Each structure stands twice: as C-alpha cells, then as structure tokens.
Amino acid sequence: MTDSGSSLLTIIIFLPLLGVLLLAFLNGERQKGAIRAVALLTTLIDFLLTLRLWTAFDAGSADFQFEELRPWIESLGVTYHLGIDGISLLLVLLTTFMTVLAVLASWTDITKRVKEYMIAMLLLEVGMLGAFCALDLFLFYVFWELMLIPMYLLIGIWGGPRRVYAAIKFFLFTMAGSVLMLVGIIGLYFLAGKNSFDLLDILSLQLTPNLQFWFFLAFFFAFAIKVPVFPFHTWLPDAHVEAPTAGSVILAAILLKMGTYGFLRFSVPLFPLAAQSMAPLISVLALIGILYGALVAMVQRDVKKLVAYSSVSHLGFVMLGMFAFNMQGVQGSLLQMVNHGLSTGALFLIVGMIYERRHTRLISDFGGLWKQVPIFAAFFLVIMLSSIGLPGLNGFVGEFLILVGAFQANRLYAVLATIGVILGAVYMLWMFQRVIFGTITNDANRGLRDLNLREIGILTPIVVLVVWIGVYPATFLRPTDASVRRLVAGYQQAVQGAAPRTSVAPATGADAAWAARVLGEAGEPPPSERPWEMNLAAIGSTAMTSAAPPPMERRMGRDVPGAGPLPAGRR
C-alpha cells in the first residue's frame, strides 16, 4: 500500500461535503444570506488548499504526486487511489477557482431554493475534483457519474423555459457514453487478471491492436460526448442556453474538460496503437467542429447560444492539438483547456450579468452600451479579445502551440484550423460591435447600471490570469512539461515498437532488453488485427506523424532507465 503521508487530496475533494453538512442545518427560506456565505467560504477554503498543491508540486517530476493508495472494496480489487501530475494539476486548480466565482455569480441570480442550489454546486465540485484525481478506474467512474446528477438538477430546476428538455437531453447523452465506458472498464479488469482496477496495473497490459481498437471505442464515445466532439455536440447548446449562469460557467470551464482530460489520462496511454490509427478520423472531426462551430456561432441572434457554439469550435482546437502527438500540440492542448475555461467561463458570466439587468440575450436588443456601462464594456472587450487569441492574452499562446503541433503532424490540418481562427475573430468582433458600439436605439438600455463591486471582483481575477498566461505562459507550462513529455514519449515508443522491423533500427544492450520486456517481440500486427484501417483509409492519405521522440523516460506505471522508481507496491 502506497501513501505519501499526506491526505491533502482527500481533504480537497471532500471538503465541500462539510459545507453540504452545514447547509443541511440552515433554514432554506429564512437564512439565505447564511447559506450563500457558507457555500462561498467552503469553496474559497478549498481553492486556498489547492494553492498548496501548486506551491509544493515538483515540476521536474513526471510521477504522480500527493499520492494516496488504500484498499476500498478488497474483494473486487477496488482501491482508493488518488494522485495528480502535471496533466491534472492545472485542471484541479481551475476547478476550485471557477467554483468560487460560480457561487459568487449566483449571489443575486438565484433567489429560489437557494439551499438546494448551493448543495448541488458543492456536490458537483466533489465529483469534478474526484474525477481529476482518481487513479483507479472504478473510483474514476464513481466520480464521473457523481457529476451527472447535480448538473442535471441545476439545469432542470434552475434553468430557463426549456430546462426540462435540455436537462434530459444532457442526461441521456452523457449516460449513453458512460455505460459504454463502464463496459470497457469491466473488460480491462478481467483481461488484466490481477483483481485490480488500478490504472497503473491496467497500463501493464499488452493488448493486441484489435483489442485496443474496441476498448478505445468504448472510452471514445464517453469522452467525445463530454467534450463534445462533432457530431456528438447537439446536447451542448441547449444545456448552455437553459442552464443558470453559474451552471453554464461550470459546464464550459470544467465539465467539458472531463472529456479532453479522459483522452489524455486514459485513452492515449492505455490504447496507443488504436489512438494512432484513429488520429486521422478524430482530427477530421475536430476540424469539422472548429469550422462548423464558428460558422453556426456567426449566425446566432442569442449571445449565450453564440458563446455555446464557440465552445464547440474552441474545443476542436484542443482535440486537434492532442492528437498531433507531439510536445507542442499536447502541451498547447492542455493549456488551451485552461484558457477556454477562463475565457468562455468569463463570457458566460458577462452574458449573465447583462441578462440580470435586461432579461434578454438577443443581440438586436442591445447596442451603444459603451457609454452607458463603460466598466462592463471594458471587461467584455478584454475577455472577447482573449477568446479570439489576441497576442499578449491567454488564447494566443494555446492556439499558437496547437497550430505549431498540428503543422508538424499534418500541414493541411493546420491550414484549415487557421481558417477557424479567422472565423472566430469574425463572429466575436461582429457580436461585440452590435452589442457595445453604435448608438442606443432601445430606450430600455438607457437606464442600465454598470457593474457593482461584487461583479468587478468576479471578473478581475480572470482578467489577471488572462494577461498573466498571455505575457508569461512559462508559469503554467512548466508544471506540465515533464508529464506531457512522458505521455508523448510513451505513445511514440509504443507506436514504434509495433512498426515493421525493417523500419526500426535494431536496439542493443540494455535498450534491447528493456524493449523486449515492455513492448514484446511482436512485429507488425496482421491485417485481421487492424480492422479500423479499412474504415479510415478514405479519411486521407496523409496520416498524422511527428518528429522522432526524445529518449523515453518512463511510460506511466513502468520502470524505464533514467526514470524514478515506481511507488512501493506498484512494481
């Protein structure tokens, strides 16, 4: 049993449950102020605790840190295994940060069933944090499903006029993908033959390319629906439009990242050969999402729906960079997850603030707001520019790395993605022009009040981070470097190990012994074990390739010369 001696991750994950317990003793009708204060204090303390993760994190190590491993359901081999690396660190911080802002944004927006609303928000935070930290597949699935119920309630109870339809659609789409993932998890458990759901044990499996393909598909549908990847995106605009402001913020900033995180944490390390073969198809779907999302956003009349479709476009960039399978692409993809969470989350906050004042989101109902609400307009301008990737702001860094990575993998993909960047600037600038500039033509806009101190306090830290990442991204890239390098090297080593022997220089000495132990001596798999190649042949003749990898440090859960040792009990 491995335990770092710290229970910090457990405290961070389950602290919101303490807030739920306190809220249970408060009167929902007469103590609304106290309910809001308890929820805010709980999320704020949780965020401060995650800052300890940031300050104590060893950026030079690719191993999991703050690790906790204890038996849970011993008869099934289920463990309570937590840990974070550079891939999950930023997402954990983003989760606690945006949850604090979401609670603050609900201060005046939610006036009915405030107690139940705050309980749902805190339970949602538990599920999100647990999913990012879980290293046992069964435990991950528990947290994955836990997120579904609170968000379903947030949309279905506190949403807009079509909230029930949107909530049911969200639930059905997500549940369908989750069931397929569960089947895949159970299959891996029996194939491992170790009575274990632990990720590090599952990683030691040597799956045939045929099995990798089918397991990849099982996980793919769960994660692709959550991202969402085109054409699984149809639930997202309805959920965003009907959700309350804080629900839209959490959905865009955190929940959608569960899908992209799932690909990085599970799909690529567990099934590298299937990931390589599916990369052209996924890249094409990502490009369709980029262009389709931008074009549909351009014709929207509702500001909130425009932002919702912009998420489809922006997350297409995340997927494109990820499946370039090189350092620039994957690291840019990870940073863009954070950038999208900040920028799009802030856009939903801004839309919610103006909706509270005007009770409309139609672009045609606005115009000339710059003179009427200058502080609001200034914040809106900065966030809008960050969303379109203006140099000096956060969006530029992520998109630039992704395009560099995509260019190395396939130049055509990079060119088409660049068109998406241009379209993104078009629909955002055009929307901003119609809402903010010009003259006031609607008398209802003449009496609008500008942002208050609470709203300024919500948007200011986001703007600070937007500028910080844009000016000095190394602060946020450095902690991810070792983990991303290990992920990319592990993928490339696995793919090279399955390549024809005639195309790979023979290894000697210790390298040959290690390759034989980790990768086996199987050469090119026979056609019967590559069923997907026939299906993907029509996608394009140019498969995604990448430069020769750096020396392999360690594939997750496996000892490699030059890497740190595995945790005790995991060898």
Coordinates of C-alpha atoms in Angstrom, one line a residue:
M1 CA 0.0 0.0 0.0
T2 CA 1.4 3.4 -1.0
D3 CA 0.7 6.6 0.8
S4 CA 2.6 9.8 0.6
G5 CA 1.8 10.5 4.2
S6 CA -0.5 13.3 3.2
S7 CA -4.3 13.3 2.8
L8 CA -4.4 16.7 1.1
L9 CA -6.1 15.4 -2.0
T10 CA -8.8 13.7 0.1
I11 CA -9.4 16.9 2.1
I12 CA -9.6 19.0 -1.1
I13 CA -12.0 16.6 -2.7
F14 CA -14.4 16.1 0.2
L15 CA -14.2 19.4 1.9
P16 CA -17.4 20.6 0.0
L17 CA -19.2 17.8 1.8
L18 CA -18.6 19.5 5.0
G19 CA -20.3 22.6 3.5
V20 CA -23.2 20.4 2.5
L21 CA -23.5 19.2 6.1
L22 CA -23.5 22.7 7.4
L23 CA -26.1 23.8 4.9
A24 CA -28.4 20.9 6.0
F25 CA -28.9 22.6 9.4
L26 CA -29.8 26.0 7.9
N27 CA -33.4 27.1 7.1
G28 CA -33.7 27.4 3.4
E29 CA -36.2 30.3 3.4
R30 CA -35.1 32.5 6.3
Q31 CA -31.3 32.1 6.2
K32 CA -30.5 32.6 2.5
G33 CA -27.6 35.0 3.4
A34 CA -26.0 32.5 5.7
I35 CA -26.4 29.7 3.1
R36 CA -24.6 31.8 0.4
A37 CA -21.9 32.7 2.9
V38 CA -21.3 29.0 3.9
A39 CA -21.1 27.9 0.3
L40 CA -18.7 30.7 -0.6
L41 CA -16.5 30.1 2.4
T42 CA -16.3 26.4 1.7
T43 CA -15.3 26.9 -1.9
L44 CA -12.8 29.6 -1.0
I45 CA -11.1 27.4 1.6
D46 CA -11.0 24.6 -1.0
F47 CA -9.3 26.9 -3.5
L48 CA -6.7 28.0 -1.0
L49 CA -5.9 24.4 -0.2
T50 CA -5.3 23.7 -3.9
L51 CA -2.8 26.5 -3.9
R52 CA -0.8 24.3 -1.6
L53 CA -0.7 21.7 -4.4
W54 CA 0.7 24.4 -6.7
T55 CA 3.4 25.5 -4.3
A56 CA 4.5 22.0 -3.3
F57 CA 4.3 20.4 -6.7
D58 CA 7.6 19.2 -8.1
A59 CA 7.5 20.4 -11.7
G60 CA 10.6 18.4 -12.7
S61 CA 8.9 15.1 -11.9
A62 CA 6.6 13.2 -14.2
D63 CA 5.4 10.9 -11.4
F64 CA 2.1 11.2 -9.6
Q65 CA 2.4 13.4 -6.5
F66 CA 0.4 13.7 -3.3
E67 CA -0.5 10.1 -3.9
E68 CA -2.9 8.1 -1.7
L69 CA -3.5 4.4 -2.1
R70 CA -5.7 2.5 0.3
P71 CA -7.9 -0.6 -0.1
W72 CA -11.6 0.1 -0.6
I73 CA -13.5 -2.9 -1.9
E74 CA -10.9 -5.6 -1.5
S75 CA -13.0 -8.5 -2.8
L76 CA -13.1 -6.7 -6.2
G77 CA -9.7 -5.2 -6.1
V78 CA -11.1 -1.7 -6.0
T79 CA -8.7 0.8 -4.4
Y80 CA -9.0 4.4 -3.2
H81 CA -6.1 5.6 -5.3
L82 CA -5.6 9.4 -5.7
G83 CA -2.7 11.3 -7.3
I84 CA -2.0 14.2 -9.6
D85 CA 0.6 15.0 -12.1
G86 CA 1.2 18.0 -14.5
I87 CA -1.7 17.0 -16.6
S88 CA -4.3 17.2 -13.8
L89 CA -2.7 19.9 -11.6
L90 CA -3.9 22.9 -13.6
L91 CA -7.4 21.4 -14.0
V92 CA -7.8 20.9 -10.3
L93 CA -6.8 24.5 -9.7
L94 CA -9.1 25.7 -12.4
T95 CA -12.0 23.7 -10.8
T96 CA -11.7 25.2 -7.4
F97 CA -11.1 28.7 -8.8
M98 CA -14.1 28.7 -11.1
T99 CA -16.4 27.2 -8.5
V100 CA -15.7 30.1 -6.1
L101 CA -16.6 32.5 -9.0
A102 CA -19.7 30.5 -9.8
V103 CA -21.0 30.7 -6.3
L104 CA -20.4 34.5 -6.3
A105 CA -22.2 34.8 -9.6
S106 CA -25.3 33.1 -8.1
W107 CA -25.5 35.6 -5.3
T108 CA -28.4 37.5 -6.7
D109 CA -29.2 35.4 -9.7
I110 CA -30.6 32.5 -7.6
T111 CA -33.4 33.5 -5.2
K112 CA -35.5 30.3 -5.0
R113 CA -34.4 27.1 -3.4
V114 CA -31.0 28.7 -2.6
K115 CA -30.1 25.9 -0.1
E116 CA -30.7 23.1 -2.6
Y117 CA -28.9 25.0 -5.3
M118 CA -25.8 25.5 -3.2
I119 CA -25.8 21.9 -2.1
A120 CA -25.9 20.8 -5.8
M121 CA -23.0 23.1 -6.5
L122 CA -20.9 21.7 -3.7
L123 CA -21.7 18.1 -4.7
L124 CA -20.8 18.9 -8.3
E125 CA -17.4 20.2 -7.1
V126 CA -16.8 16.9 -5.2
G127 CA -17.4 14.9 -8.4
M128 CA -15.2 17.1 -10.6
L129 CA -12.2 17.2 -8.2
G130 CA -12.5 13.4 -7.6
A131 CA -12.5 12.6 -11.3
F132 CA -9.3 14.7 -11.9
C133 CA -7.5 13.0 -9.0
A134 CA -8.7 9.3 -9.3
L135 CA -6.1 6.7 -10.4
D136 CA -8.4 3.7 -10.0
L137 CA -10.8 3.2 -12.9
F138 CA -13.7 2.1 -10.7
L139 CA -13.2 5.2 -8.5
F140 CA -12.9 7.4 -11.5
Y141 CA -16.2 6.1 -12.8
V142 CA -17.9 6.8 -9.5
F143 CA -16.8 10.4 -9.5
W144 CA -17.6 10.7 -13.3
E145 CA -21.2 9.6 -12.6
L146 CA -21.5 11.8 -9.5
M147 CA -21.0 14.9 -11.6
L148 CA -24.0 14.0 -13.7
I149 CA -26.8 14.3 -11.1
P150 CA -26.0 17.8 -9.7
M151 CA -25.6 19.3 -13.2
Y152 CA -28.9 17.6 -14.3
L153 CA -30.6 19.2 -11.3
L154 CA -29.0 22.6 -11.9
I155 CA -30.3 22.7 -15.4
G156 CA -33.7 21.0 -14.8
I157 CA -34.7 23.1 -11.7
W158 CA -33.0 26.5 -12.0
G159 CA -32.8 26.7 -15.8
G160 CA -34.7 28.5 -18.5
P161 CA -38.1 27.9 -20.1
R162 CA -36.9 24.7 -21.9
R163 CA -34.9 23.5 -18.9
V164 CA -36.5 20.0 -18.6
Y165 CA -35.8 19.2 -22.3
A166 CA -32.2 20.4 -22.0
A167 CA -31.6 18.5 -18.8
I168 CA -33.0 15.2 -20.1
K169 CA -31.0 15.6 -23.3
F170 CA -27.8 16.3 -21.3
F171 CA -28.5 13.3 -19.1
L172 CA -29.3 10.8 -21.9
F173 CA -26.2 11.8 -24.0
T174 CA -23.8 11.6 -21.1
M175 CA -25.3 8.4 -19.7
A176 CA -25.1 6.6 -23.0
G177 CA -21.4 7.3 -23.2
S178 CA -20.8 6.4 -19.6
V179 CA -22.4 3.0 -20.0
L180 CA -20.0 2.2 -22.9
M181 CA -17.0 3.3 -20.8
L182 CA -18.2 1.1 -17.9
V183 CA -18.3 -1.9 -20.2
G184 CA -14.7 -1.1 -21.3
I185 CA -13.6 -0.7 -17.7
I186 CA -15.0 -4.1 -16.7
G187 CA -13.4 -5.7 -19.8
L188 CA -10.0 -4.3 -18.9
Y189 CA -10.5 -5.6 -15.3
F190 CA -11.0 -9.2 -16.5
L191 CA -8.3 -9.0 -19.1
A192 CA -5.7 -7.8 -16.5
G193 CA -6.3 -10.9 -14.4
K194 CA -4.9 -9.1 -11.4
N195 CA -8.1 -8.4 -9.5
S196 CA -7.4 -4.7 -9.8
F197 CA -9.0 -1.6 -11.4
D198 CA -5.8 0.4 -10.7
L199 CA -4.7 2.5 -13.6
L200 CA -1.0 1.5 -13.1
D201 CA -1.9 -2.1 -13.2
I202 CA -4.1 -1.8 -16.2
L203 CA -1.2 0.0 -18.0
S204 CA 0.9 -3.1 -17.8
L205 CA -1.5 -4.9 -20.1
Q206 CA -0.1 -5.8 -23.5
L207 CA -3.3 -5.6 -25.6
T208 CA -3.4 -6.7 -29.2
P209 CA -4.1 -3.9 -31.7
N210 CA -7.6 -5.4 -32.3
L211 CA -8.5 -5.3 -28.6
Q212 CA -7.0 -1.8 -28.3
F213 CA -9.3 -0.6 -31.1
W214 CA -12.5 -1.9 -29.4
F215 CA -11.6 -0.7 -26.0
F216 CA -10.6 2.7 -27.4
L217 CA -14.0 3.0 -29.0
A218 CA -15.7 2.2 -25.7
F219 CA -13.8 5.1 -24.0
F220 CA -14.0 7.3 -27.0
F221 CA -17.8 7.7 -27.0
A222 CA -17.9 8.6 -23.3
F223 CA -15.2 11.3 -23.7
A224 CA -16.2 12.5 -27.2
I225 CA -19.8 13.2 -25.9
K226 CA -18.4 15.1 -22.9
V227 CA -16.0 17.3 -24.9
P228 CA -18.2 17.4 -27.2
V229 CA -16.6 16.3 -30.5
F230 CA -18.7 16.8 -33.6
P231 CA -21.3 15.2 -34.3
F232 CA -21.9 14.5 -30.6
H233 CA -22.3 18.2 -29.8
T234 CA -26.1 18.6 -30.1
W235 CA -26.8 18.5 -26.4
L236 CA -24.4 21.3 -25.6
P237 CA -26.1 24.5 -27.0
D238 CA -29.4 23.5 -25.3
A239 CA -27.7 22.8 -22.0
H240 CA -25.8 26.1 -22.1
V241 CA -28.7 28.2 -23.1
E242 CA -31.1 26.8 -20.5
A243 CA -28.7 26.4 -17.6
P244 CA -28.4 29.2 -15.0
T245 CA -25.4 31.4 -15.3
A246 CA -23.2 29.5 -12.8
G247 CA -24.3 26.2 -14.4
S248 CA -23.1 27.4 -17.8
V249 CA -19.8 28.6 -16.3
I250 CA -19.1 25.3 -14.7
L251 CA -20.2 23.3 -17.7
A252 CA -17.9 25.3 -20.1
A253 CA -15.0 25.8 -17.7
I254 CA -14.8 22.3 -16.1
L255 CA -17.2 19.6 -17.2
L256 CA -16.3 19.8 -20.9
K257 CA -12.6 19.3 -19.9
M258 CA -13.5 15.9 -18.4
G259 CA -13.7 14.6 -21.9
T260 CA -10.4 16.0 -23.1
Y261 CA -8.7 15.0 -19.8
G262 CA -10.1 11.5 -20.3
F263 CA -8.4 11.2 -23.6
L264 CA -5.0 12.3 -22.2
R265 CA -5.2 10.3 -18.9
F266 CA -6.8 7.0 -20.2
S267 CA -7.3 6.6 -24.0
V268 CA -3.9 7.5 -25.3
P269 CA -1.7 5.8 -22.6
L270 CA -3.9 2.7 -22.5
F271 CA -4.5 2.2 -26.2
P272 CA -1.7 4.0 -28.1
L273 CA -1.9 1.9 -31.3
A274 CA -5.6 2.5 -31.6
A275 CA -5.1 6.2 -30.8
Q276 CA -2.6 6.4 -33.7
S277 CA -4.9 4.7 -36.1
M278 CA -7.9 6.8 -35.1
A279 CA -6.0 10.0 -35.1
P280 CA -6.9 11.0 -38.7
L281 CA -10.6 10.5 -38.1
I282 CA -10.5 12.3 -34.8
S283 CA -8.5 15.2 -36.4
V284 CA -11.0 15.5 -39.2
L285 CA -13.9 15.6 -36.7
A286 CA -12.0 18.2 -34.7
L287 CA -11.6 20.3 -37.9
I288 CA -15.2 20.0 -38.7
G289 CA -16.1 21.1 -35.2
I290 CA -13.8 24.1 -35.5
L291 CA -15.3 25.3 -38.7
Y292 CA -18.9 24.2 -38.1
G293 CA -18.9 25.7 -34.6
A294 CA -17.6 29.0 -35.9
L295 CA -20.0 29.3 -38.8
V296 CA -23.0 28.4 -36.7
A297 CA -21.9 30.9 -34.0
M298 CA -21.7 33.6 -36.6
V299 CA -25.5 33.5 -37.4
Q300 CA -26.8 33.3 -33.8
R301 CA -29.1 36.0 -32.6
D302 CA -28.8 35.0 -28.9
V303 CA -25.4 35.9 -27.3
K304 CA -25.5 32.9 -25.0
K305 CA -26.0 30.5 -27.8
L306 CA -23.2 32.2 -29.8
V307 CA -20.8 31.5 -26.9
A308 CA -22.1 28.0 -26.6
Y309 CA -21.3 27.2 -30.3
S310 CA -17.9 29.0 -29.8
S311 CA -17.1 26.2 -27.3
V312 CA -17.6 23.6 -30.0
S313 CA -15.1 25.4 -32.1
H314 CA -12.5 26.1 -29.4
L315 CA -12.6 22.5 -28.1
G316 CA -12.0 21.3 -31.7
F317 CA -8.6 23.0 -31.3
V318 CA -7.9 21.2 -28.1
M319 CA -8.6 17.8 -29.8
L320 CA -6.6 18.7 -32.8
G321 CA -3.5 19.5 -30.8
M322 CA -3.9 16.5 -28.6
F323 CA -4.0 14.1 -31.5
A324 CA -0.9 15.7 -33.1
F325 CA 1.0 13.5 -30.6
N326 CA 3.9 15.9 -30.2
M327 CA 5.1 18.2 -27.3
Q328 CA 3.8 21.4 -28.8
G329 CA 0.4 20.0 -29.7
V330 CA -0.3 18.2 -26.5
Q331 CA 1.0 21.0 -24.2
G332 CA -0.9 23.6 -26.2
S333 CA -4.0 21.4 -25.9
L334 CA -3.6 21.2 -22.1
L335 CA -3.0 24.9 -21.8
Q336 CA -6.0 25.7 -24.1
M337 CA -8.2 23.7 -21.8
V338 CA -7.4 26.2 -19.0
N339 CA -7.6 29.1 -21.4
H340 CA -11.1 28.1 -22.6
G341 CA -12.2 27.6 -19.0
L342 CA -11.2 31.1 -18.2
S343 CA -12.3 33.0 -21.3
T344 CA -15.5 31.2 -22.1
G345 CA -16.4 31.0 -18.4
A346 CA -16.0 34.7 -18.2
L347 CA -18.1 35.2 -21.3
F348 CA -21.0 33.3 -19.7
L349 CA -20.5 35.4 -16.6
I350 CA -20.7 38.6 -18.7
V351 CA -23.8 37.4 -20.5
G352 CA -25.4 36.5 -17.2
M353 CA -24.6 40.0 -15.8
I354 CA -26.3 41.8 -18.6
Y355 CA -29.2 39.3 -18.6
E356 CA -29.9 40.1 -14.9
R357 CA -30.3 43.8 -15.9
R358 CA -32.2 43.4 -19.2
H359 CA -33.8 39.9 -19.1
T360 CA -32.9 39.4 -22.7
R361 CA -29.9 37.9 -24.6
L362 CA -30.9 38.9 -28.1
I363 CA -28.1 40.9 -29.8
S364 CA -30.7 43.1 -31.5
D365 CA -31.9 44.3 -28.2
F366 CA -28.6 46.0 -27.4
G367 CA -26.3 48.5 -29.0
G368 CA -24.5 51.6 -27.8
L369 CA -23.6 50.2 -24.3
W370 CA -20.1 51.5 -24.2
K371 CA -21.1 55.0 -22.9
Q372 CA -23.9 53.6 -20.7
V373 CA -21.9 50.8 -18.9
P374 CA -18.2 51.5 -19.6
I375 CA -16.7 49.2 -16.9
F376 CA -18.8 46.3 -18.2
A377 CA -17.8 47.1 -21.8
A378 CA -14.1 47.2 -20.8
F379 CA -14.2 43.8 -19.2
F380 CA -16.2 42.4 -22.1
L381 CA -13.6 43.8 -24.5
V382 CA -10.6 42.1 -22.8
I383 CA -12.4 38.7 -22.5
M384 CA -13.6 38.9 -26.1
L385 CA -10.1 39.6 -27.3
S386 CA -8.7 36.7 -25.2
S387 CA -11.3 34.4 -26.8
I388 CA -10.2 35.2 -30.3
G389 CA -6.5 34.8 -29.5
L390 CA -5.1 38.3 -29.4
P391 CA -1.3 38.2 -28.9
G392 CA -0.5 39.1 -25.3
L393 CA -3.6 37.4 -23.9
N394 CA -4.0 33.7 -23.0
G395 CA -5.9 32.4 -26.0
F396 CA -3.0 33.2 -28.4
V397 CA -0.5 31.0 -26.5
G398 CA -2.6 27.9 -26.6
E399 CA -3.8 28.3 -30.2
F400 CA -0.2 29.0 -31.4
L401 CA 1.2 25.9 -29.7
I402 CA -1.7 23.8 -31.1
L403 CA -1.1 25.1 -34.6
V404 CA 2.6 24.5 -34.4
G405 CA 2.0 21.0 -33.3
A406 CA -0.7 20.4 -36.0
F407 CA 1.6 21.8 -38.6
Q408 CA 4.3 19.3 -37.7
A409 CA 1.8 16.5 -37.9
N410 CA -0.2 17.5 -41.0
R411 CA 0.1 20.9 -42.7
L412 CA -3.3 20.7 -44.3
Y413 CA -4.9 20.3 -40.8
A414 CA -3.0 23.4 -39.6
V415 CA -4.1 25.5 -42.6
L416 CA -7.8 24.5 -42.1
A417 CA -7.6 25.2 -38.4
T418 CA -6.2 28.7 -39.1
I419 CA -9.4 29.4 -41.1
G420 CA -11.2 28.6 -37.8
V421 CA -9.1 31.2 -36.0
I422 CA -10.2 33.8 -38.6
L423 CA -13.8 32.9 -38.4
G424 CA -13.6 33.1 -34.6
A425 CA -12.4 36.6 -34.8
V426 CA -15.2 37.5 -37.2
Y427 CA -18.2 36.2 -35.1
M428 CA -16.8 37.6 -31.9
L429 CA -15.9 41.1 -33.2
W430 CA -19.2 41.3 -35.1
M431 CA -21.2 40.4 -32.0
F432 CA -19.2 42.9 -29.8
Q433 CA -19.7 45.7 -32.4
R434 CA -23.5 45.2 -32.4
V435 CA -23.8 44.9 -28.6
I436 CA -21.3 47.6 -27.4
F437 CA -20.8 50.2 -30.2
G438 CA -23.1 52.4 -32.1
T439 CA -26.0 54.5 -30.6
I440 CA -28.6 53.4 -28.2
T441 CA -31.7 52.5 -30.1
N442 CA -33.6 50.7 -27.4
D443 CA -34.8 53.0 -24.6
A444 CA -34.6 50.1 -22.1
N445 CA -30.8 50.3 -22.3
R446 CA -30.6 53.9 -21.2
G447 CA -31.2 53.1 -17.6
L448 CA -28.7 50.3 -17.3
R449 CA -26.4 50.3 -14.2
D450 CA -22.8 49.5 -14.5
L451 CA -21.1 46.6 -12.7
N452 CA -21.1 46.6 -8.9
L453 CA -18.2 45.7 -6.7
R454 CA -19.1 42.0 -6.5
E455 CA -19.2 41.7 -10.2
I456 CA -16.0 43.6 -10.6
G457 CA -14.5 41.2 -8.0
I458 CA -15.6 38.2 -10.0
L459 CA -14.2 39.3 -13.4
T460 CA -10.9 40.9 -12.1
P461 CA -9.0 37.7 -11.2
I462 CA -10.0 36.2 -14.5
V463 CA -8.6 39.2 -16.4
V464 CA -5.4 39.0 -14.3
L465 CA -4.9 35.3 -15.3
V466 CA -5.8 36.1 -18.9
V467 CA -3.0 38.6 -19.1
W468 CA -0.6 36.5 -17.0
I469 CA -0.8 33.5 -19.2
G470 CA -0.6 35.6 -22.3
V471 CA 2.5 37.5 -21.2
Y472 CA 4.4 34.8 -19.3
P473 CA 2.9 31.4 -20.1
A474 CA 6.0 29.6 -18.7
T475 CA 4.5 29.7 -15.2
F476 CA 1.7 27.4 -16.4
L477 CA 3.6 25.4 -19.0
R478 CA 6.5 24.4 -16.7
P479 CA 4.5 22.2 -14.3
T480 CA 3.0 20.3 -17.3
D481 CA 6.3 19.7 -19.2
A482 CA 7.6 16.5 -17.6
S483 CA 4.2 14.8 -17.6
V484 CA 3.4 15.7 -21.2
R485 CA 6.9 14.7 -22.3
R486 CA 6.4 11.3 -20.6
L487 CA 3.0 10.9 -22.3
V488 CA 4.2 11.7 -25.7
A489 CA 7.4 9.6 -25.4
G490 CA 5.4 6.6 -24.1
Y491 CA 3.0 6.9 -27.0
Q492 CA 5.7 7.2 -29.6
Q493 CA 7.7 4.3 -28.1
A494 CA 4.6 2.1 -28.2
V495 CA 3.9 3.0 -31.8
Q496 CA 7.5 2.5 -32.9
G497 CA 7.6 -0.9 -31.1
A498 CA 4.7 -2.1 -33.3
A499 CA 6.2 -0.8 -36.5
P500 CA 7.7 -3.2 -39.1
R501 CA 11.1 -4.4 -38.1
T502 CA 12.6 -3.2 -41.4
S503 CA 11.8 0.4 -40.5
V504 CA 13.2 0.5 -37.0
A505 CA 16.9 0.5 -36.2
P506 CA 17.8 -2.5 -34.0
A507 CA 18.3 -1.8 -30.3
T508 CA 21.3 -3.1 -28.5
G509 CA 22.3 -3.8 -24.9
A510 CA 20.1 -2.6 -22.1
D511 CA 17.8 -0.8 -24.6
A512 CA 17.1 -4.1 -26.4
A513 CA 16.4 -5.9 -23.1
W514 CA 14.0 -3.1 -22.0
A515 CA 12.2 -3.0 -25.3
A516 CA 11.7 -6.8 -25.3
R517 CA 10.3 -6.6 -21.8
V518 CA 8.0 -3.6 -22.3
L519 CA 7.0 -3.8 -25.9
G520 CA 7.3 -7.6 -26.6
E521 CA 8.7 -9.1 -29.7
A522 CA 5.5 -8.9 -31.8
G523 CA 6.1 -7.2 -35.1
E524 CA 3.6 -5.7 -37.4
P525 CA 0.2 -6.9 -36.4
P526 CA -1.6 -8.9 -39.1
P527 CA -4.5 -7.3 -41.1
S528 CA -7.0 -9.3 -39.1
E529 CA -5.9 -7.3 -36.0
R530 CA -6.2 -3.9 -37.8
P531 CA -9.9 -3.7 -38.6
W532 CA -10.0 0.1 -38.4
E533 CA -7.5 0.7 -41.2
M534 CA -10.1 -0.3 -43.9
N535 CA -12.6 2.2 -42.3
L536 CA -10.1 5.0 -42.1
A537 CA -8.5 4.7 -45.5
A538 CA -10.9 7.2 -47.0
I539 CA -10.1 9.9 -44.4
G540 CA -6.9 11.0 -46.1
S541 CA -3.7 9.6 -47.5
T542 CA -1.5 11.7 -45.1
A543 CA -1.6 10.2 -41.6
M544 CA -0.5 12.2 -38.6
T545 CA 3.2 11.8 -38.0
S546 CA 5.6 13.5 -35.7
A547 CA 9.3 14.1 -35.2
A548 CA 11.5 11.4 -33.6
P549 CA 10.8 11.3 -29.9
P550 CA 13.2 12.2 -27.2
P551 CA 14.6 9.4 -25.2
M552 CA 11.9 7.6 -23.3
E553 CA 11.8 8.4 -19.7
R554 CA 9.0 6.3 -18.4
R555 CA 5.7 5.2 -19.6
M556 CA 3.2 5.6 -16.8
G557 CA 3.5 2.8 -14.4
R558 CA 6.6 1.2 -15.9
D559 CA 10.2 1.4 -14.9
V560 CA 12.5 2.8 -17.6
P561 CA 16.2 3.5 -17.4
G562 CA 16.7 7.1 -16.2
A563 CA 13.3 7.4 -14.6
G564 CA 12.4 7.5 -11.0
P565 CA 11.3 4.3 -9.3
L566 CA 7.7 3.2 -9.2
P567 CA 5.9 3.7 -5.8
A568 CA 6.3 0.9 -3.4
G569 CA 4.0 -2.0 -4.0
R570 CA 3.4 -0.9 -7.7
R571 CA 6.4 -2.7 -9.3

